[in-house]
Coordinates of C-alpha atoms in Angstrom, one line a residue:
Chain A
M17 CA 107.1 61.6 124.4
S18 CA 105.4 58.8 125.4
H19 CA 101.1 58.5 126.0
D20 CA 100.9 56.7 128.9
G21 CA 103.2 55.0 131.4
P22 CA 104.5 57.5 135.0
V23 CA 104.7 61.4 133.8
Q24 CA 108.5 62.5 132.5
S25 CA 108.3 66.4 132.7
W26 CA 104.7 68.1 134.0
A27 CA 105.6 71.5 132.2
E28 CA 105.8 68.4 128.6
D29 CA 104.0 64.8 129.7
F30 CA 101.3 65.8 132.6
D31 CA 98.5 63.9 133.5
I32 CA 96.0 64.6 135.1
F33 CA 95.4 61.3 136.4
D34 CA 98.3 60.5 138.0
R35 CA 97.6 59.6 141.8
G36 CA 100.0 62.0 143.1
F37 CA 98.7 64.6 141.0
V38 CA 94.7 63.3 141.9
A39 CA 96.0 63.2 145.3
D40 CA 97.3 66.5 145.9
P41 CA 97.5 68.6 142.0
Y42 CA 98.6 72.5 143.5
P43 CA 102.3 71.7 144.0
V44 CA 102.0 71.2 140.4
W45 CA 100.0 73.8 139.0
S46 CA 102.4 76.1 141.4
E47 CA 105.5 75.1 139.9
L48 CA 104.2 75.3 136.8
R49 CA 103.2 78.7 137.4
S50 CA 106.3 79.8 138.8
G51 CA 108.5 78.1 136.6
G52 CA 108.2 80.2 133.1
C53 CA 105.8 77.8 131.6
P54 CA 103.0 78.7 132.4
V55 CA 100.9 76.3 130.0
A56 CA 101.6 72.7 129.6
H57 CA 101.7 70.7 127.1
S58 CA 100.9 66.6 126.9
D59 CA 100.6 64.0 124.6
R60 CA 98.2 62.0 125.7
W61 CA 94.7 61.4 124.8
G62 CA 95.5 62.9 121.6
G63 CA 97.1 65.9 122.6
A64 CA 96.3 68.3 125.2
Y65 CA 97.4 72.4 126.7
M66 CA 96.9 72.6 130.4
P67 CA 97.8 76.8 131.4
T68 CA 97.9 77.3 135.2
R69 CA 97.0 81.2 135.5
Y70 CA 94.1 82.8 136.4
E71 CA 94.6 84.9 133.7
D72 CA 94.9 82.2 130.8
V73 CA 91.8 80.2 131.6
A74 CA 89.5 82.9 131.8
A75 CA 90.8 84.5 128.4
I76 CA 90.6 81.0 127.1
A77 CA 87.3 80.1 128.7
H78 CA 86.0 83.4 127.2
D79 CA 87.5 82.7 123.5
T80 CA 84.6 80.6 122.4
E81 CA 85.5 81.9 118.3
H82 CA 88.9 79.6 118.8
F83 CA 87.6 76.8 121.8
S84 CA 84.8 74.7 121.2
S85 CA 82.4 72.6 124.0
V86 CA 81.8 69.9 121.8
Q87 CA 83.6 67.9 123.9
V88 CA 83.9 68.4 127.1
S89 CA 85.8 66.0 128.5
V90 CA 89.8 65.3 127.4
T91 CA 89.6 61.4 127.7
E92 CA 86.6 61.0 126.0
Q93 CA 87.4 60.6 122.0
A94 CA 89.0 57.2 122.4
L95 CA 85.5 56.2 122.2
P96 CA 85.4 52.8 120.5
D97 CA 83.2 54.0 117.4
G98 CA 84.4 57.3 117.2
R99 CA 80.5 58.7 118.2
H100 CA 80.1 62.5 120.1
P101 CA 78.1 61.8 122.3
R102 CA 75.9 65.5 122.6
T103 CA 74.5 66.4 125.9
P104 CA 73.8 70.2 125.3
P105 CA 74.1 72.6 126.5
I106 CA 77.4 72.0 127.8
T107 CA 78.3 70.3 124.5
S108 CA 77.5 72.8 122.4
D109 CA 78.4 76.2 120.7
P110 CA 76.9 79.7 119.7
P111 CA 74.0 79.2 118.6
D112 CA 72.7 76.0 119.7
H113 CA 74.1 76.7 122.5
T114 CA 72.2 80.0 123.4
W115 CA 68.9 79.3 123.3
A116 CA 69.5 75.6 124.7
R117 CA 70.8 77.3 128.1
R118 CA 67.5 79.9 128.0
L119 CA 65.9 76.8 128.4
L120 CA 67.3 75.3 131.5
L121 CA 68.0 79.0 133.4
P122 CA 65.0 79.9 134.4
F123 CA 64.8 75.9 136.5
F124 CA 67.8 77.2 138.9
S125 CA 67.3 80.5 139.3
P126 CA 67.8 81.6 142.9
K127 CA 64.9 81.6 143.5
V128 CA 63.3 78.8 142.4
V129 CA 66.5 76.9 144.0
E130 CA 65.4 78.4 146.7
R131 CA 62.1 76.1 146.9
Y132 CA 64.3 72.8 147.7
E133 CA 66.5 74.0 150.5
A134 CA 64.0 72.8 153.2
V135 CA 64.4 69.4 151.4
T136 CA 68.2 69.9 151.3
R137 CA 67.9 71.0 155.2
R138 CA 65.9 68.3 156.1
L139 CA 67.5 65.3 154.2
A140 CA 71.0 66.6 156.0
G141 CA 69.9 66.4 159.0
E142 CA 67.9 63.1 158.5
L143 CA 71.5 61.9 157.2
I144 CA 73.8 62.7 160.4
D145 CA 71.0 61.6 163.0
R146 CA 72.2 57.9 161.3
F147 CA 75.3 58.4 162.1
R148 CA 75.7 60.9 165.0
A149 CA 75.1 58.6 168.4
D150 CA 78.3 56.7 166.6
G151 CA 81.3 59.1 166.9
R152 CA 82.6 58.3 163.4
A153 CA 81.7 58.1 160.4
D154 CA 82.5 58.3 156.1
A155 CA 82.0 62.2 155.5
A156 CA 81.8 61.5 151.8
A157 CA 80.3 58.0 151.6
D158 CA 77.8 59.1 154.4
Y159 CA 77.5 61.9 154.2
A160 CA 78.8 64.4 150.9
Q161 CA 77.9 61.6 148.6
Q162 CA 74.1 61.3 149.4
I163 CA 72.8 64.9 149.4
P164 CA 72.8 66.3 145.4
P165 CA 71.8 62.7 144.0
R166 CA 68.6 63.5 145.8
I167 CA 67.9 67.3 145.4
I168 CA 68.7 66.9 141.5
A169 CA 66.3 63.9 141.7
E170 CA 63.8 66.1 143.2
I171 CA 64.1 68.5 140.8
L172 CA 63.6 65.6 138.0
G173 CA 60.9 64.5 139.1
I174 CA 62.8 61.4 138.9
P175 CA 62.3 58.2 142.4
V176 CA 65.1 59.7 144.6
E177 CA 64.2 55.7 146.3
R178 CA 67.0 54.9 143.7
S179 CA 69.5 57.5 144.2
D180 CA 71.9 55.3 145.0
E181 CA 71.6 53.8 141.3
F182 CA 71.9 57.5 140.2
T183 CA 75.0 57.4 142.2
E184 CA 76.5 54.6 140.3
W185 CA 76.0 55.6 136.7
V186 CA 77.0 59.0 137.0
R187 CA 80.0 57.7 139.2
G188 CA 80.3 55.5 136.0
T189 CA 80.7 58.3 133.3
L190 CA 82.5 60.8 134.8
E191 CA 85.0 59.0 137.7
F192 CA 85.1 54.8 136.8
G193 CA 84.9 55.3 132.8
A194 CA 87.2 58.1 133.0
Q195 CA 90.0 56.4 131.6
D196 CA 88.1 53.2 130.2
P197 CA 85.8 54.0 127.0
E198 CA 83.9 50.4 127.2
L199 CA 82.5 51.2 130.8
R200 CA 81.9 54.5 130.4
E201 CA 79.1 54.1 127.0
H202 CA 78.3 50.9 129.1
Y203 CA 76.6 53.5 131.6
R204 CA 76.4 56.4 129.5
L205 CA 73.7 53.7 128.3
I206 CA 72.7 52.7 131.1
L207 CA 71.0 56.8 131.8
V208 CA 70.4 57.0 128.3
D209 CA 67.9 54.3 128.7
F210 CA 66.7 55.4 132.0
F211 CA 65.7 58.6 130.8
R212 CA 63.9 57.3 127.2
S213 CA 61.5 55.7 129.3
T214 CA 60.8 58.6 132.0
V215 CA 60.7 60.9 128.6
A216 CA 58.8 58.3 127.0
Q217 CA 56.5 58.4 130.1
R218 CA 55.9 62.4 130.5
R219 CA 55.2 62.3 126.8
A220 CA 52.0 59.8 127.3
E221 CA 51.1 62.0 130.2
I222 CA 51.1 64.9 127.9
D223 CA 49.9 63.0 125.1
A224 CA 46.7 61.9 128.0
G225 CA 46.0 65.0 128.9
R226 CA 47.2 65.2 132.3
P227 CA 51.1 66.7 131.9
G228 CA 53.5 66.7 134.8
Q229 CA 55.3 69.7 135.6
D230 CA 58.2 69.0 135.8
I231 CA 61.4 70.3 134.1
I232 CA 61.5 67.1 131.4
T233 CA 57.1 67.5 130.8
F234 CA 58.1 71.5 129.8
L235 CA 61.0 70.4 128.0
L236 CA 58.6 68.0 125.9
Q237 CA 56.2 71.2 125.3
Q238 CA 59.2 73.3 124.0
H239 CA 60.4 73.9 120.5
S240 CA 63.8 74.5 118.8
P241 CA 64.7 77.9 116.9
D242 CA 63.2 77.0 114.0
G243 CA 59.5 76.3 115.2
E244 CA 59.7 72.5 115.0
P245 CA 58.9 70.9 118.5
L246 CA 61.6 69.2 120.4
R247 CA 62.3 65.6 120.4
D248 CA 62.2 63.7 122.8
G249 CA 66.0 62.9 122.2
F250 CA 66.8 66.1 123.0
A251 CA 65.1 66.0 126.8
V252 CA 66.7 62.5 127.3
N253 CA 70.5 64.1 126.4
V254 CA 69.6 67.5 128.4
C255 CA 68.4 64.8 131.5
T256 CA 71.7 62.9 131.6
L257 CA 73.3 66.0 131.8
L258 CA 71.4 67.6 134.5
L259 CA 72.2 64.0 136.8
V260 CA 75.7 63.8 135.3
A261 CA 76.1 67.7 136.4
G262 CA 74.3 67.8 139.2
I263 CA 75.9 65.1 141.5
D264 CA 79.5 64.4 141.5
T265 CA 80.7 67.8 141.2
T266 CA 78.7 69.1 144.5
W267 CA 79.6 66.3 146.7
S268 CA 83.3 66.8 146.0
S269 CA 83.1 70.4 147.6
I270 CA 81.4 69.0 150.2
G271 CA 83.6 67.1 150.5
S272 CA 86.8 68.7 150.1
A273 CA 85.1 71.7 152.9
L274 CA 84.6 69.1 155.2
W275 CA 88.4 67.6 154.6
H276 CA 89.6 71.1 155.4
L277 CA 88.1 71.5 158.3
G278 CA 88.2 68.1 159.8
Q279 CA 91.7 68.9 160.4
H280 CA 91.8 73.0 160.9
P281 CA 90.0 73.5 163.9
E282 CA 90.5 76.6 164.6
D283 CA 88.3 77.4 161.1
C284 CA 85.5 75.1 162.0
A285 CA 85.4 76.7 165.5
R286 CA 85.1 79.8 163.9
L287 CA 82.9 78.5 161.6
A288 CA 80.8 76.1 164.3
A289 CA 80.2 79.5 166.1
D290 CA 78.6 81.6 163.6
V291 CA 76.5 78.5 162.9
A292 CA 75.3 78.5 166.5
A293 CA 74.8 82.3 166.8
A294 CA 72.8 82.5 164.2
R295 CA 70.5 80.1 165.3
A296 CA 70.4 82.0 168.7
R297 CA 68.8 84.9 166.9
G298 CA 67.1 82.9 163.6
A299 CA 68.5 84.2 161.7
K300 CA 71.6 83.1 158.2
P301 CA 74.9 82.3 159.4
E302 CA 77.3 85.6 158.1
L303 CA 81.1 83.9 158.0
L304 CA 79.5 80.3 155.9
P305 CA 78.8 82.0 153.0
I306 CA 81.8 83.4 153.1
A307 CA 83.8 79.9 154.1
V308 CA 82.1 78.5 150.9
E309 CA 83.6 81.4 148.7
E310 CA 86.9 80.9 149.9
L311 CA 86.1 76.6 150.2
L312 CA 84.9 76.9 146.2
R313 CA 88.1 78.9 145.2
A314 CA 91.1 76.7 147.2
Y315 CA 89.7 73.5 146.2
S316 CA 87.1 73.7 143.2
P317 CA 87.1 70.6 141.8
V318 CA 85.5 71.2 138.6
T319 CA 87.8 71.4 134.9
M320 CA 86.7 71.6 132.2
A321 CA 87.9 70.8 128.2
R322 CA 87.8 72.9 125.1
I323 CA 89.1 71.9 121.6
V324 CA 90.7 74.2 119.8
K325 CA 88.8 75.0 116.6
E326 CA 92.1 77.5 115.1
D327 CA 95.8 77.3 115.8
V328 CA 95.9 80.3 117.6
E329 CA 98.4 81.5 120.9
V330 CA 97.9 81.5 124.5
A331 CA 100.7 83.2 126.8
G332 CA 103.2 82.7 124.1
C333 CA 102.1 79.4 123.4
P334 CA 100.7 78.1 120.4
M335 CA 97.9 75.9 120.6
H336 CA 97.1 74.1 117.7
A337 CA 94.0 73.1 116.1
G338 CA 91.9 69.7 117.6
E339 CA 94.5 69.2 120.4
R340 CA 92.1 70.0 124.4
V341 CA 92.4 72.6 126.3
L342 CA 91.9 72.0 129.7
L343 CA 90.2 74.6 131.6
T344 CA 91.7 74.3 135.2
F345 CA 89.8 76.4 137.2
P346 CA 91.2 74.4 140.3
A347 CA 95.0 76.5 138.9
A348 CA 93.3 79.6 138.1
N349 CA 91.9 80.0 141.4
R350 CA 95.3 79.4 143.4
D351 CA 97.7 82.2 140.9
P352 CA 99.0 84.8 143.9
A353 CA 98.7 86.7 140.5
V354 CA 94.8 87.6 142.1
F355 CA 94.3 85.9 145.1
P356 CA 97.3 87.0 148.1
D357 CA 97.9 83.9 150.2
A358 CA 96.3 82.2 147.2
E359 CA 97.7 78.7 149.2
K360 CA 95.9 79.7 152.5
V361 CA 92.4 79.0 153.4
V362 CA 90.9 82.3 154.4
I363 CA 87.9 81.5 155.3
D364 CA 86.9 85.2 156.1
R365 CA 88.3 86.1 152.5
E366 CA 85.8 88.9 151.1
V367 CA 87.8 90.0 147.7
N368 CA 86.8 86.5 146.1
R369 CA 86.7 87.4 142.0
H370 CA 86.9 83.2 142.2
I371 CA 85.9 80.8 138.6
A372 CA 85.1 77.4 140.3
F373 CA 81.9 77.5 138.3
G374 CA 83.5 78.7 134.9
V375 CA 83.7 81.6 133.5
G376 CA 82.1 83.1 129.6
I377 CA 79.1 81.6 128.7
H378 CA 79.2 78.3 130.1
R379 CA 78.9 79.4 133.8
C380 CA 77.8 76.2 136.0
A381 CA 73.9 76.6 135.0
G382 CA 73.2 74.5 138.5
S383 CA 75.5 76.9 141.0
N384 CA 73.0 78.5 142.4
L385 CA 71.6 74.9 143.1
A386 CA 74.9 74.0 144.0
R387 CA 75.8 77.0 146.4
M388 CA 72.8 76.2 148.6
E389 CA 73.6 72.6 148.8
M390 CA 76.6 73.6 149.9
N391 CA 75.7 75.7 152.0
V392 CA 73.2 74.0 153.9
A393 CA 75.3 70.6 154.1
L394 CA 78.1 72.7 156.0
E395 CA 75.1 74.5 158.0
E396 CA 73.2 71.8 158.9
W397 CA 76.8 69.9 159.5
L398 CA 78.3 72.2 161.9
A399 CA 74.9 73.0 164.2
R400 CA 75.0 68.6 165.1
I401 CA 78.7 67.9 164.3
P402 CA 80.5 71.5 165.9
D403 CA 83.4 69.4 166.8
Y404 CA 84.9 66.4 164.7
R405 CA 88.6 65.6 162.8
L406 CA 90.1 63.5 160.3
A407 CA 90.3 59.8 161.8
D408 CA 93.2 59.2 159.7
P409 CA 94.6 61.4 157.1
A410 CA 96.2 59.1 155.5
A411 CA 93.2 56.7 155.1
V412 CA 91.3 59.8 152.9
T413 CA 91.1 58.8 148.9
W414 CA 90.5 60.7 146.3
A415 CA 88.8 61.2 142.4
G416 CA 90.6 63.0 140.3
G417 CA 90.9 63.6 136.9
Q418 CA 88.1 66.5 135.8
V419 CA 86.3 66.2 138.9
R420 CA 88.4 66.3 142.2
G421 CA 86.9 65.9 145.6
P422 CA 87.9 62.9 148.6
R423 CA 85.9 59.3 148.0
S424 CA 86.7 57.8 151.7
L425 CA 86.7 60.3 154.2
P426 CA 86.6 59.0 157.9
V427 CA 86.0 61.7 160.8
E428 CA 85.1 60.9 164.5
W429 CA 83.9 63.4 167.0
T430 CA 83.2 63.0 170.6
Chain B
M294 CA 77.8 106.3 144.4
R295 CA 76.5 104.5 141.6
V296 CA 76.3 100.8 140.2
H297 CA 75.5 99.6 136.4
V298 CA 75.5 96.4 135.5
I299 CA 77.3 95.8 132.0
E300 CA 74.3 93.2 130.7
E301 CA 76.0 91.3 127.8
K302 CA 79.1 91.0 130.5
C303 CA 77.0 89.4 133.2
Q304 CA 76.7 85.5 132.6
G305 CA 74.7 85.1 135.9
H306 CA 77.2 83.7 138.4
N307 CA 74.6 86.0 141.1
R308 CA 78.0 86.6 143.4
C309 CA 76.6 90.5 143.4
C310 CA 73.0 90.1 144.9
S311 CA 74.3 87.4 147.1
L312 CA 76.6 90.1 148.4
A313 CA 74.1 93.1 148.2
P314 CA 70.2 92.3 148.1
E315 CA 69.9 96.0 148.7
L316 CA 71.6 97.0 145.1
F317 CA 71.2 94.2 142.8
D318 CA 68.1 91.8 141.9
V319 CA 68.1 88.1 139.0
D320 CA 65.8 88.0 136.3
D321 CA 64.1 84.9 135.9
Y322 CA 66.8 83.7 133.7
G323 CA 69.8 84.8 137.0
N324 CA 70.9 87.7 135.0
A325 CA 71.7 90.6 137.3
H326 CA 70.3 94.4 137.1
E327 CA 71.0 97.3 139.2
L328 CA 68.0 98.0 141.8
N329 CA 67.0 101.9 142.0
D330 CA 68.5 103.3 138.9
G331 CA 71.8 101.7 140.4
V332 CA 71.9 104.9 143.6
V333 CA 73.4 103.7 145.6
P334 CA 72.5 104.5 149.3
A335 CA 74.8 105.7 152.0
G336 CA 75.8 103.0 154.1
L337 CA 76.2 100.5 151.4
E338 CA 79.1 102.3 149.2
A339 CA 81.3 99.1 150.5
K340 CA 78.6 96.7 149.6
A341 CA 78.7 98.1 145.8
E342 CA 82.9 98.1 145.8
L343 CA 82.6 94.0 147.9
A344 CA 80.0 93.3 144.7
A345 CA 81.5 94.7 142.0
A346 CA 84.9 92.9 143.3
N347 CA 83.6 89.0 143.2
C348 CA 82.4 90.1 139.8
P349 CA 83.8 87.0 137.6
E350 CA 82.6 88.9 134.6
H351 CA 84.2 92.2 135.7
A352 CA 80.0 93.0 134.7
I353 CA 80.1 96.1 137.5
V354 CA 80.4 99.1 136.7
I355 CA 81.3 101.5 139.9
E356 CA 81.0 105.5 139.4
A357 CA 81.4 107.6 142.5

């Protein structure tokens, strides 16, 4: 079986970077699921499995005995010198994972995230004011992509005005560099250098008796379970994770939601009416949060990966140690065994046990933040531009691989 | 009706607290627990069931 080139068979030679698959992966997953091969395999990237059923994806995510998180990118082994950059807690297993995660979770609890709602709302409004009178915009580049970098910069206490650079670095590591190890390493080193100097500044402030109030300062004052002060390098790695994880995942979700609503006027009108009614009575929208969950289900952006630790069988499919498994959350969330009308977006779907943020001990630590950003971004858009549509559906471009969302999304309104 | 969050299963998705804030709250780590000893006041049964049905970890138990 070839290791590159066009896909020969989706069951035995899948390629998550295939252009057609990136643009529309759902038919492939549907055929695999119903065609008697719910776990696909590919020899690409050193060997990888792709489960498509909810039950199997959830079981693998919960099974930290057989599946390791030391690398969560399927292409990462292609690094030239064989090193595995560590960004805990995402790239770690218990017990290291447990305490590293506990350090971060309080910064992303629902109550803490609420503090960033006002700044998110203001930012969304300012962005729309820039293009509203034009009657057209790129809803991905001019809007969705502008929000998450600025909010995570606020949280990390790094210069918000450098957000465009942060965006470029993150796209460099996740998107442009997904299949280009040298380019990915180039951008990773830029990120590491930036956070090394930021962490050094925070350390100097602590040493001078003037500690800041930010998450980086907090990390530098913590101790590992064996009582050692946390190394600056640990804070650098955690910051890199927070920036990378907090940017293109959320903008992909916002972009996919706007893509859907831009071609489903009935859904768009219902949600715009919900937002308008809520504002008229000074309350929060009622339908929008339900629709956000449905849009997260139907257009889940993130696919994680695990490494098989020891030979194991999933759904009758033997998995060999050392190979990768994709945690195909977007496929799981379209499984008709769990979701009636799984391929259909039902914006008032109330029973929705989707796993867009993963499941098990690695549940996205930023899920509360992402949900807040999505709800606010959509609410502010629908309040100002309630009636818009895709300007040219054929002009929409998608990024894919392990994070899928629109990168160019021309829309227009009158 | 009573609700109970199985602590070992909860991973802090916060679905229950969003859907039924009258019945659930979360701690500083985002992990959920039931309020009012899990007693579901009359009229909130549907919310309790919705919270359980939306928990990705199947961490909510309902006792009739």
